[in-house]
XYZ file of C-alpha atoms in Angstrom:
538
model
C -2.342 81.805 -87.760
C -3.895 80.761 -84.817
C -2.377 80.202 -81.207
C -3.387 78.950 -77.554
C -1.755 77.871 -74.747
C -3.130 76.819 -71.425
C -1.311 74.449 -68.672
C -0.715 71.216 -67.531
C 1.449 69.671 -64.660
C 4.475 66.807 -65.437
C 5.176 64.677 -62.544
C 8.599 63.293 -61.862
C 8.060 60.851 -58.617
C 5.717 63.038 -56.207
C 7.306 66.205 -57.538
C 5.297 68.236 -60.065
C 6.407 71.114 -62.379
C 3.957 73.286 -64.409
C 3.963 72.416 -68.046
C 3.163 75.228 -70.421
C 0.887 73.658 -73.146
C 1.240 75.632 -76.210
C -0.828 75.091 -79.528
C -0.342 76.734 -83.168
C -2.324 76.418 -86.164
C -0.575 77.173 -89.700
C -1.910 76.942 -93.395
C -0.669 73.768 -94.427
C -1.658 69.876 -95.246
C -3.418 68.619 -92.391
C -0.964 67.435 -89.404
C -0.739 67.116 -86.030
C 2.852 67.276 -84.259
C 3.505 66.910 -80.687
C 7.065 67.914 -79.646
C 8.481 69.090 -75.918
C 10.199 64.869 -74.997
C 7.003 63.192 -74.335
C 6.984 59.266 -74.156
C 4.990 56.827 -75.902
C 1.449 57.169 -73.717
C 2.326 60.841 -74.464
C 3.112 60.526 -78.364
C -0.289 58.285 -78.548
C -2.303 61.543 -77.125
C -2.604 62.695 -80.817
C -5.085 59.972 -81.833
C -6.628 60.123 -78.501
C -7.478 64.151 -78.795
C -8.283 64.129 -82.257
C -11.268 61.143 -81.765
C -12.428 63.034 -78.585
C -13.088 66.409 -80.208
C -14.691 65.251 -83.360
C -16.979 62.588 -81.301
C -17.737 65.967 -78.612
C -19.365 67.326 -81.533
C -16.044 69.551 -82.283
C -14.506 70.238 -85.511
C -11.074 69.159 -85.863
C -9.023 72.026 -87.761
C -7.933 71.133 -91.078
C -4.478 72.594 -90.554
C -0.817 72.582 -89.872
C -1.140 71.918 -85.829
C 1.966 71.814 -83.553
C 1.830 71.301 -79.985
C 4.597 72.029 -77.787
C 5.353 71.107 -74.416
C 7.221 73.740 -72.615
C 10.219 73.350 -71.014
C 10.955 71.115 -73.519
C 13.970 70.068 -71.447
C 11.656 68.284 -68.304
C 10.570 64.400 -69.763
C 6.794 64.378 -70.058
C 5.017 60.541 -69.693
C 1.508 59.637 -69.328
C -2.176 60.452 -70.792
C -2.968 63.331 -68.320
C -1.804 66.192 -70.519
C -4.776 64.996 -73.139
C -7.213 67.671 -71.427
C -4.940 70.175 -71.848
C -4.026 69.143 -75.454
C -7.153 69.133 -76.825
C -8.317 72.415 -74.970
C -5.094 74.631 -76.558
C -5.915 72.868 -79.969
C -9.637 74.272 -79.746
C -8.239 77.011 -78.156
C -5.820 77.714 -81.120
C -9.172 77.120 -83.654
C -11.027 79.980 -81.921
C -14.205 77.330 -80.491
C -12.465 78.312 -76.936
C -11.563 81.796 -76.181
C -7.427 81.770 -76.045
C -7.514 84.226 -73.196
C -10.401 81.894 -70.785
C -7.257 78.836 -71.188
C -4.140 81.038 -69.703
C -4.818 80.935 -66.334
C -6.021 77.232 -65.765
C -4.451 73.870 -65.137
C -5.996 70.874 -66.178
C -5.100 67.544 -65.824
C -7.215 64.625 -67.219
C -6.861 61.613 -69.963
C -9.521 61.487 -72.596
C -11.336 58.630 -73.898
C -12.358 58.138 -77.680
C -15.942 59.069 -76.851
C -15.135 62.425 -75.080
C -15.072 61.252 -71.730
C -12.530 62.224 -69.112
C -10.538 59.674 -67.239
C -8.741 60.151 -64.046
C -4.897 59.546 -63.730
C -2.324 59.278 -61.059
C -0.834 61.884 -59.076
C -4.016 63.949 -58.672
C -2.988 65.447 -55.735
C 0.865 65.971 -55.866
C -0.235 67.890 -59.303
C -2.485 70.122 -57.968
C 0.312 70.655 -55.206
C 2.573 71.692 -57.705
C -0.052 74.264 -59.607
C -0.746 75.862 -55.926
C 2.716 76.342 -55.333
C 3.730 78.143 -58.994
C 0.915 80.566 -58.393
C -2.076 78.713 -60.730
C -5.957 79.064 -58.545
C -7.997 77.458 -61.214
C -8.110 73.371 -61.908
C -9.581 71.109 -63.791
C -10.171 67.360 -63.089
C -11.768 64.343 -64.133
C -14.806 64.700 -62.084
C -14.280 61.076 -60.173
C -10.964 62.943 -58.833
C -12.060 65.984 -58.078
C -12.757 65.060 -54.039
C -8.707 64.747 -54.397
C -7.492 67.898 -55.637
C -10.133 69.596 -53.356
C -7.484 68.257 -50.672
C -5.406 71.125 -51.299
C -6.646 74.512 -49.885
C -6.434 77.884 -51.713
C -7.608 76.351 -55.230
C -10.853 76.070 -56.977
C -11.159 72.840 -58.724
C -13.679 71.704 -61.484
C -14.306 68.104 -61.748
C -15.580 67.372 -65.316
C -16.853 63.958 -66.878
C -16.442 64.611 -70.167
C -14.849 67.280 -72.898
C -18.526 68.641 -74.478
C -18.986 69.686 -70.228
C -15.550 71.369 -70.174
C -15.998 73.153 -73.561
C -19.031 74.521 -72.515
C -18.428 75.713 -69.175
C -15.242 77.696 -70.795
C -17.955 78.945 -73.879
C -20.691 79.663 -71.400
C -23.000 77.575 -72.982
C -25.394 75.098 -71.642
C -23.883 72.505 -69.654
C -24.658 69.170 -71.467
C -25.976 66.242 -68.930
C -23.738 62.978 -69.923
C -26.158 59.910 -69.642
C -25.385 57.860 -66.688
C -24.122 54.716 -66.958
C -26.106 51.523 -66.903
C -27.114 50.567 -62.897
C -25.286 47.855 -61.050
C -21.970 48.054 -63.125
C -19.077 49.597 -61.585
C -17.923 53.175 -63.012
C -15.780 52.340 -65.991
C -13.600 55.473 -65.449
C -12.896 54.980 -61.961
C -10.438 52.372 -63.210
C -7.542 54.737 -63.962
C -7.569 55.285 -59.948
C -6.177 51.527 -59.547
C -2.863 50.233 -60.972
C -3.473 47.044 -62.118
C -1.424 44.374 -59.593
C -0.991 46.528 -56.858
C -3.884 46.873 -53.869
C -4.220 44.871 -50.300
C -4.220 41.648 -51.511
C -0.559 41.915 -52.741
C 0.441 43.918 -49.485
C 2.084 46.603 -51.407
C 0.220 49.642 -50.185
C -2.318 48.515 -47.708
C -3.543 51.422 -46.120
C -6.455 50.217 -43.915
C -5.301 47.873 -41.332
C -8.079 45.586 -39.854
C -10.497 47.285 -36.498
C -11.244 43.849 -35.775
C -7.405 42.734 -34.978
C -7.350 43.771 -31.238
C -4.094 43.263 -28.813
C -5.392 41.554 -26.337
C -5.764 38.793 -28.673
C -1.843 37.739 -28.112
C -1.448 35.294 -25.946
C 1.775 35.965 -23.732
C 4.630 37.717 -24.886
C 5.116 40.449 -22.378
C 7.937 41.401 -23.743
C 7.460 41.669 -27.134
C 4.091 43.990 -26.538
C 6.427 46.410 -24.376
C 8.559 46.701 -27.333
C 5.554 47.103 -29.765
C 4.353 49.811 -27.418
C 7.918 51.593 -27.122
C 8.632 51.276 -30.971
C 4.639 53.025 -31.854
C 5.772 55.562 -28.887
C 8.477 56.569 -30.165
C 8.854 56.006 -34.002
C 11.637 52.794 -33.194
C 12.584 49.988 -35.183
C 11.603 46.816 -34.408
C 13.364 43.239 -34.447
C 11.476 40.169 -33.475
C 12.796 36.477 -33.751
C 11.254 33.529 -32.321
C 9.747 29.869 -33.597
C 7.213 29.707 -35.726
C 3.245 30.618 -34.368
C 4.256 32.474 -31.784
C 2.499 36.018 -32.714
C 5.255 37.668 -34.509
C 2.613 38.802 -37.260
C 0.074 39.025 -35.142
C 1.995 41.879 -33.275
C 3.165 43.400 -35.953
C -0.354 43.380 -37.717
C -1.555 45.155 -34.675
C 0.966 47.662 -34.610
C -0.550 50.483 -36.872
C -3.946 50.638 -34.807
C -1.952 51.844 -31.959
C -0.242 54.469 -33.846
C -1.466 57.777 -33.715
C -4.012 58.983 -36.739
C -1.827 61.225 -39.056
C -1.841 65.205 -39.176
C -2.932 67.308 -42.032
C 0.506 67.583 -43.555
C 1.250 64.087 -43.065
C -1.873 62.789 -44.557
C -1.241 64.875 -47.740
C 2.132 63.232 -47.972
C 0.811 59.831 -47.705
C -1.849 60.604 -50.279
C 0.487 61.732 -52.647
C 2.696 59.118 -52.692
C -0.173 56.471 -53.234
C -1.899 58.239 -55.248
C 1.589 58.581 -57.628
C 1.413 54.626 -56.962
C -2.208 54.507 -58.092
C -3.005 53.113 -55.115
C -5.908 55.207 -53.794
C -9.514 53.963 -53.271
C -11.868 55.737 -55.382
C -14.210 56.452 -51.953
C -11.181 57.373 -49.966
C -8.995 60.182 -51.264
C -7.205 61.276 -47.906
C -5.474 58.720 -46.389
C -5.168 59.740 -42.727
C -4.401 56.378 -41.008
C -0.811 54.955 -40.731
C -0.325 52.803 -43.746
C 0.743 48.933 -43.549
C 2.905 47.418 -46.547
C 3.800 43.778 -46.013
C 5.978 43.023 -49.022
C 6.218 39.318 -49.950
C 9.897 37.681 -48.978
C 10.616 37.685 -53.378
C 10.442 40.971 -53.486
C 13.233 42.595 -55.601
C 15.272 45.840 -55.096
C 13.149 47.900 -56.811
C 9.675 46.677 -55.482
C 11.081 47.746 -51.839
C 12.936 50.871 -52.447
C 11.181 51.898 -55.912
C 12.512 52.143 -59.248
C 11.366 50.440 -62.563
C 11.692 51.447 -66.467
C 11.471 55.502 -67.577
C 10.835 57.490 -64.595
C 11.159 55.386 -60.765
C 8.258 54.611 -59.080
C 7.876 54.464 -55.561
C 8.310 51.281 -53.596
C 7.714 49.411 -50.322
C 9.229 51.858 -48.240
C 7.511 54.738 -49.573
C 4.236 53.312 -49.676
C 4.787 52.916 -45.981
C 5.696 56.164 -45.410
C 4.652 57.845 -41.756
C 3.482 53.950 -41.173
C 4.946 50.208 -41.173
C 6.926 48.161 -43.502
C 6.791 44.784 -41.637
C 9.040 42.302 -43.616
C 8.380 38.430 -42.339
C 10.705 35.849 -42.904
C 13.728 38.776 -43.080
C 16.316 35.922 -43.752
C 14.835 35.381 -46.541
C 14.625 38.830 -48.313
C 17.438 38.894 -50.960
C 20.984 40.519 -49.127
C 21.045 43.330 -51.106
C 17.489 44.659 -50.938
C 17.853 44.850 -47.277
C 20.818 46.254 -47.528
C 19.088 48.916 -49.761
C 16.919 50.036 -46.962
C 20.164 51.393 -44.487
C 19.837 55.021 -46.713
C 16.847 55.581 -46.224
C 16.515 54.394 -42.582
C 19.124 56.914 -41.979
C 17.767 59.449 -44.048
C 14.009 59.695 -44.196
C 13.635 59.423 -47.928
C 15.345 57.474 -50.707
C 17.071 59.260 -54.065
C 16.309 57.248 -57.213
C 18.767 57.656 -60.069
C 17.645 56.773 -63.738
C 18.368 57.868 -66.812
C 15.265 59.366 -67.220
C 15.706 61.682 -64.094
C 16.155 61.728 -60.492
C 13.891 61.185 -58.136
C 13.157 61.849 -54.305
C 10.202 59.531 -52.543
C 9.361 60.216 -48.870
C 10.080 57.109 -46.853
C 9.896 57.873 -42.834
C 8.801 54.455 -41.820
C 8.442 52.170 -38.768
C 10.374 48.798 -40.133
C 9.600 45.505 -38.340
C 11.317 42.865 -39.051
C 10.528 38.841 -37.588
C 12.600 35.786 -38.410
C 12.977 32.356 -37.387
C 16.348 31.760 -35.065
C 16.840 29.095 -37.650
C 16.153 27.262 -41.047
C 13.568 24.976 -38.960
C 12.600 27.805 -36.622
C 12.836 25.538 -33.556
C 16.698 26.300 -32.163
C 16.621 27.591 -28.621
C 18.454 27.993 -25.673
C 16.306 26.579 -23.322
C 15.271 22.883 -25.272
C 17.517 21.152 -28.195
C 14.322 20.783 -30.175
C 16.004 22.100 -33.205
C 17.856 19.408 -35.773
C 19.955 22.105 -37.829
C 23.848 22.264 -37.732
C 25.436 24.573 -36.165
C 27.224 25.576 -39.504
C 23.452 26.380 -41.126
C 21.984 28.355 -38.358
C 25.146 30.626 -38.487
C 24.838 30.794 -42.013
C 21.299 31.646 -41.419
C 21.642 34.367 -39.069
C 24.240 35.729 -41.015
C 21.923 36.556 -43.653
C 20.773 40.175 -42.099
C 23.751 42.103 -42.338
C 25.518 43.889 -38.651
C 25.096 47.736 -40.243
C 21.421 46.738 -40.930
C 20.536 45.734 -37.162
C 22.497 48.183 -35.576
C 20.066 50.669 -37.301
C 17.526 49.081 -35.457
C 16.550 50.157 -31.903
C 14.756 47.041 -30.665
C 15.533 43.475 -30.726
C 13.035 41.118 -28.991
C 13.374 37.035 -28.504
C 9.417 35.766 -29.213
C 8.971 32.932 -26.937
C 7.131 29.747 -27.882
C 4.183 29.981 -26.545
C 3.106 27.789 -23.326
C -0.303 25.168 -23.090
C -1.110 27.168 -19.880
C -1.047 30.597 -21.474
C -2.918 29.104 -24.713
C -5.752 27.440 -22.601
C -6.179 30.502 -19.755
C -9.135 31.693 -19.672
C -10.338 35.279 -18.703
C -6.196 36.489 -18.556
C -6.033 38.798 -21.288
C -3.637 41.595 -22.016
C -4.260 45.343 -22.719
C -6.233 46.223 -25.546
C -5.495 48.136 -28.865
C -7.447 51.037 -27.652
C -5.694 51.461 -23.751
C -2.014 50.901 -25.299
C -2.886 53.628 -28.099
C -3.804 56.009 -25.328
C -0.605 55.332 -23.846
C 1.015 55.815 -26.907
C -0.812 59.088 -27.698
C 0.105 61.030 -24.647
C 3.640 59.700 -25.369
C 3.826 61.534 -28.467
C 2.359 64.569 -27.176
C 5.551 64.536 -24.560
C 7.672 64.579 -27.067
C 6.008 66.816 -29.240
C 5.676 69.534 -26.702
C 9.437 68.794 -25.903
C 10.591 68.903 -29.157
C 8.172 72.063 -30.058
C 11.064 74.438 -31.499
C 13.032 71.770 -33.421
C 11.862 70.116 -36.419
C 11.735 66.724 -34.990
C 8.808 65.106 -33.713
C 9.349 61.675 -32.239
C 12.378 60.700 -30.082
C 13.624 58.254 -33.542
C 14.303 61.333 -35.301
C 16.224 63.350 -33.037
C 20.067 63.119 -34.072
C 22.856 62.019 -31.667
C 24.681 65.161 -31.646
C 21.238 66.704 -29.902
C 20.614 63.866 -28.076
C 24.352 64.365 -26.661
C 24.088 68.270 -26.251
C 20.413 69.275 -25.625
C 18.785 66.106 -23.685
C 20.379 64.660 -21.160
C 19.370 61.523 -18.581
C 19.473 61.400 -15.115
C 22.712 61.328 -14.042
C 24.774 58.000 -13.662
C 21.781 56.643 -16.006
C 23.702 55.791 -18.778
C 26.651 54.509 -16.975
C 25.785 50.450 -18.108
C 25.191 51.807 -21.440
C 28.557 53.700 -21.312
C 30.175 49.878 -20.370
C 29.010 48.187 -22.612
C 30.021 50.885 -25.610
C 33.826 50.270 -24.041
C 32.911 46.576 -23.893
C 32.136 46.652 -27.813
C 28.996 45.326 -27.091
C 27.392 48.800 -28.524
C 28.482 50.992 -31.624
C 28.388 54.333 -30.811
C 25.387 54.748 -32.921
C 23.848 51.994 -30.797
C 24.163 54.246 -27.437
C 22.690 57.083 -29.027
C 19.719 54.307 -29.765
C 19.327 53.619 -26.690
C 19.203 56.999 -25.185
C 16.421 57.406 -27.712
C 14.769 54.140 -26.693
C 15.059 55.878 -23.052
C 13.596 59.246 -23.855
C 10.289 57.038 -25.074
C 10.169 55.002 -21.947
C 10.079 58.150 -20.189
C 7.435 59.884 -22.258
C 5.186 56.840 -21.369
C 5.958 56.425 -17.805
C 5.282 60.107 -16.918
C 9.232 60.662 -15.956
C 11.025 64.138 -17.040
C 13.885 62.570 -17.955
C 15.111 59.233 -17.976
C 16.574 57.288 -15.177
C 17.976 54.331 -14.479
C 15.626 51.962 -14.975
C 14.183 53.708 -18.007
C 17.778 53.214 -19.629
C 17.974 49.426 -18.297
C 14.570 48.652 -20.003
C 15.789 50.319 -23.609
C 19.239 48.729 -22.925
C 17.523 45.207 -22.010
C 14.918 45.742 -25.522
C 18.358 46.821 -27.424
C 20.791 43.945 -26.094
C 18.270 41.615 -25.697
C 20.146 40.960 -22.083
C 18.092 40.890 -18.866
C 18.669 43.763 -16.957
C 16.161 42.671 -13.479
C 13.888 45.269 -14.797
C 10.025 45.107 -15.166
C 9.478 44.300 -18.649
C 5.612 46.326 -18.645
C 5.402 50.062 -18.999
C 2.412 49.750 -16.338
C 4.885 48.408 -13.648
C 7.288 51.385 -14.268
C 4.719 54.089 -13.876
């Protein structure tokens, strides 16, 4: 009897957990049995092994072979335990040395012809081996720039099973024949998920250098609030007509956001590369991401989900960056209604019969709609032709617990011929407001230095209440208009946040009162006679 075992890592949403791959070889008509709940791509991985050995130049073992997946209780899906499968089987035939397989994680799908594909969740799985103890990995070579990503682990990129087999017999490592010039690599394709990627605005991590502030016309107001909300980590409502810059604003808004740390870059990547959403030259994502879903978007595309085992959605995807959802109204009721958890929360908790999941989903939501069907009701002009009855009806489609959760609301004015046709009267550009917004953060940060909060959007009421106070008799018109009903009490504690940012960008050590009228003005949406430009307040 023969025996091997060597490892492997199951992923259940960005989560991994070591799989023990175990392989024993009995006297018996030739069989192959693969037991431990795998799924069908799993269950398929017998066919898939057997072709890659004997095409490697391997003998396949005329035996009894059972391979077990341990814990057999955790659900295993996908091709990446194929590496590790046919390693233990060769392993368990005495080609490999049993003892060289213990200590080493591998992760890789295997072609027919012995070549080793890459899968998703490179990186969360070599997370998971560096946290149960494991310091040797192998990868599909195209991934191994990924799992370099995490320190403390030596990783060995391989393109095909002969190269693996003999780098574990010490033999001569084989050179695989490169393929044909001018065609793209066929296995970098198991990097991509097929429908997902910029076009579809699911998962757009690079926003575009070339889209500059300065290039809206106007709005003064709504580029204060786009400066407050990247400041401080606020939610963002804007409504106004049609063509007046709401998308161009909000397309700007991750250029002025600060480039991620470290630790939030490796959450990022793991969540997009679980979505197979990484480029194949880019394996650290370490710019804010941008995910524009499309209005038809369904429950699950925004908050995750899907058949078997949840897969992360829109607000994941945007995770540490921007969900920016145009024409709001239109969103079905209860996928926005989806997103109050994990506004609140941070992350969302999928339930499925398959398992439970947790995706990261800290996100800067922007939201723009149209005051009306027609987009043209205002309170200035009576260009608008709806009834009454149908802009109600319209307005009434984003729910009262869903805005209060959001810190500011801006009116987008239409813009003006003068403004259009000015010439040389431009407004600040990407790179000065991003300063701004920088030394903002680093307020806060060095504020918030013993607490594990770092932008004012984070910080809970209670603290808020206890810990941080404004100036005093700021919040007295905030106080009013609480009694007035005009605020929640959840909505004061937003604008006390909204304050603290104001603050952090004007240089002040605490708020006062005109810091507190400008968030209470950008919350309200009432003019409060204050100057509605962080410059002017400095």
């Amino acid at each position: 009897m023969g025996f091997a075992r060597t490892c492997s890592v199951a992923l259940v949403g960005v989560e991994g957990v070591v799989v023990e791959v175990q392989a024993d070889l009995e006297p018996g008509v030739a069989a192959f049995t693969l037991v431990g709940l795998p799924d069908k791509s799993l269950t398929e991985s017998k066919d898939r092994v057997r072709a890659a050995v004997v095409n490697s130049g391997g003998e396949w073992p005329q035996k009894k072979l059972t391979v077990g997946l341990s814990p057999a209780s955790v659900p295993k899906s996908g091709s990446g335990f194929d590496l590790a499968i046919a390693c233990a089987a060769l392993g368990a035939s005495e080609r490999i040395d049993p003892r060289v397989l213990c200590d080493i994680v591998m992760i890789g799908e295997l072609g027919l012809d012995g070549r080793v594909r890459p899968v998703r969740g490179v990186l969360p799985a070599v997370l998971a081996a560096a946290d149960a103890g494991y310091e040797q990995v192998v990868v599909p070579e195209c991934a191994a720039a990924e799992a370099s990503l995490v320190p403390g682990v030596s990783v060995l990129g391989v393109r095909s099973l002969r190269q693996l087999i003999a780098v574990l017999t010490d033999e001569p490592v084989p050179d695989e024949e490169p393929d044909e010039q001018g065609r793209p690599d066929p296995l970098l394709a198991g990097l991509r998920m097929p429908g997902t990627g910029a076009a579809t605005g699911m998962g757009a991590m690079q926003h575009d250098h070339g889209h500059d502030l300065a290039d809206v016309v106007g709005q003064h107001s709504a580029r204060t609030a786009v400066e407050v909300a990247a400041a401080g980590g606020h939610h963002l409502f804007l409504e106004g007509p049609p063509g007046a810059g709401k998308t161009m604003l909000a397309e700007r808004l991750p250029a002025i956001l600060p480039r991620l740390s470290r630790g939030e870059s490796l959450e990022v990547t793991a969540v997009h590369s679980v979505a197979g959403l990484l480029p194949p030259g880019k394996p650290l994502v370490d710019v804010a991401p941008y995910c524009a879903p499309h209005h038809s978007a369904t429950m699950q595309a925004l908050v995750g989900g899907g058949q078997g085992i949840a897969r992360p959605g829109a607000v994941s995807l945007s995770h540490r960056g921007v969900l920016f959802l145009d024409e709001t109204p239109e969103f079905s009721s209860h996928a926005l209604d989806a997103l109050r958890q994990p506004l609140e929360s941070g992350h969302v908790v999928i339930a499925r019969s398959a398992g439970v999941v947790r995706f990261p989903a800290r996100f800067l939501m922007v939201l723009a709609a149209n005051p009306c069907p027609c987009g043209r009701f205002s309170q200035r002009d009576s260009l608008c032709e709806c009834p009454s009855s149908a802009i109600r009806r319209y307005q009434a489609r984003l729910s009262g617990p869903l805005l209060d959760r959001v810190d500011l609301r801006v009116e987008v004015d239409r813009v003006t011929r003068s403004e259009l046709t000015e010439r040389g009267a431009r407004g600040e550009s990407t790179e000065t407001v991003a300063d701004r917004v920088r030394e903002a953060r680093e307020r806060a940060a060095a504020r918030l230095t013993e607490f594990p909060w770092r932008t004012n959007s984070e910080v809970p009421g209670r603290e808020l209440r206890s810990r941080w106070y404004a100036s005093p008799g700021a919040m007295d018109d905030a106080e009013r208009s609480l009694e007035r009903g005009v605020l929640t009490a959840r909505g004061l504690d937003r604008v006390l946040r909204v304050a603290w940012t104001v603050a952090d960008l004007v240089g002040h050590d605490r708020p006062d009162v005109t810091d507190v009228a400008l968030a209470l003005q950008l919350r309200t949406g009432v003019p409060r006679g204050v100057p509605m430009a962080i410059g002017a307040l400095s």
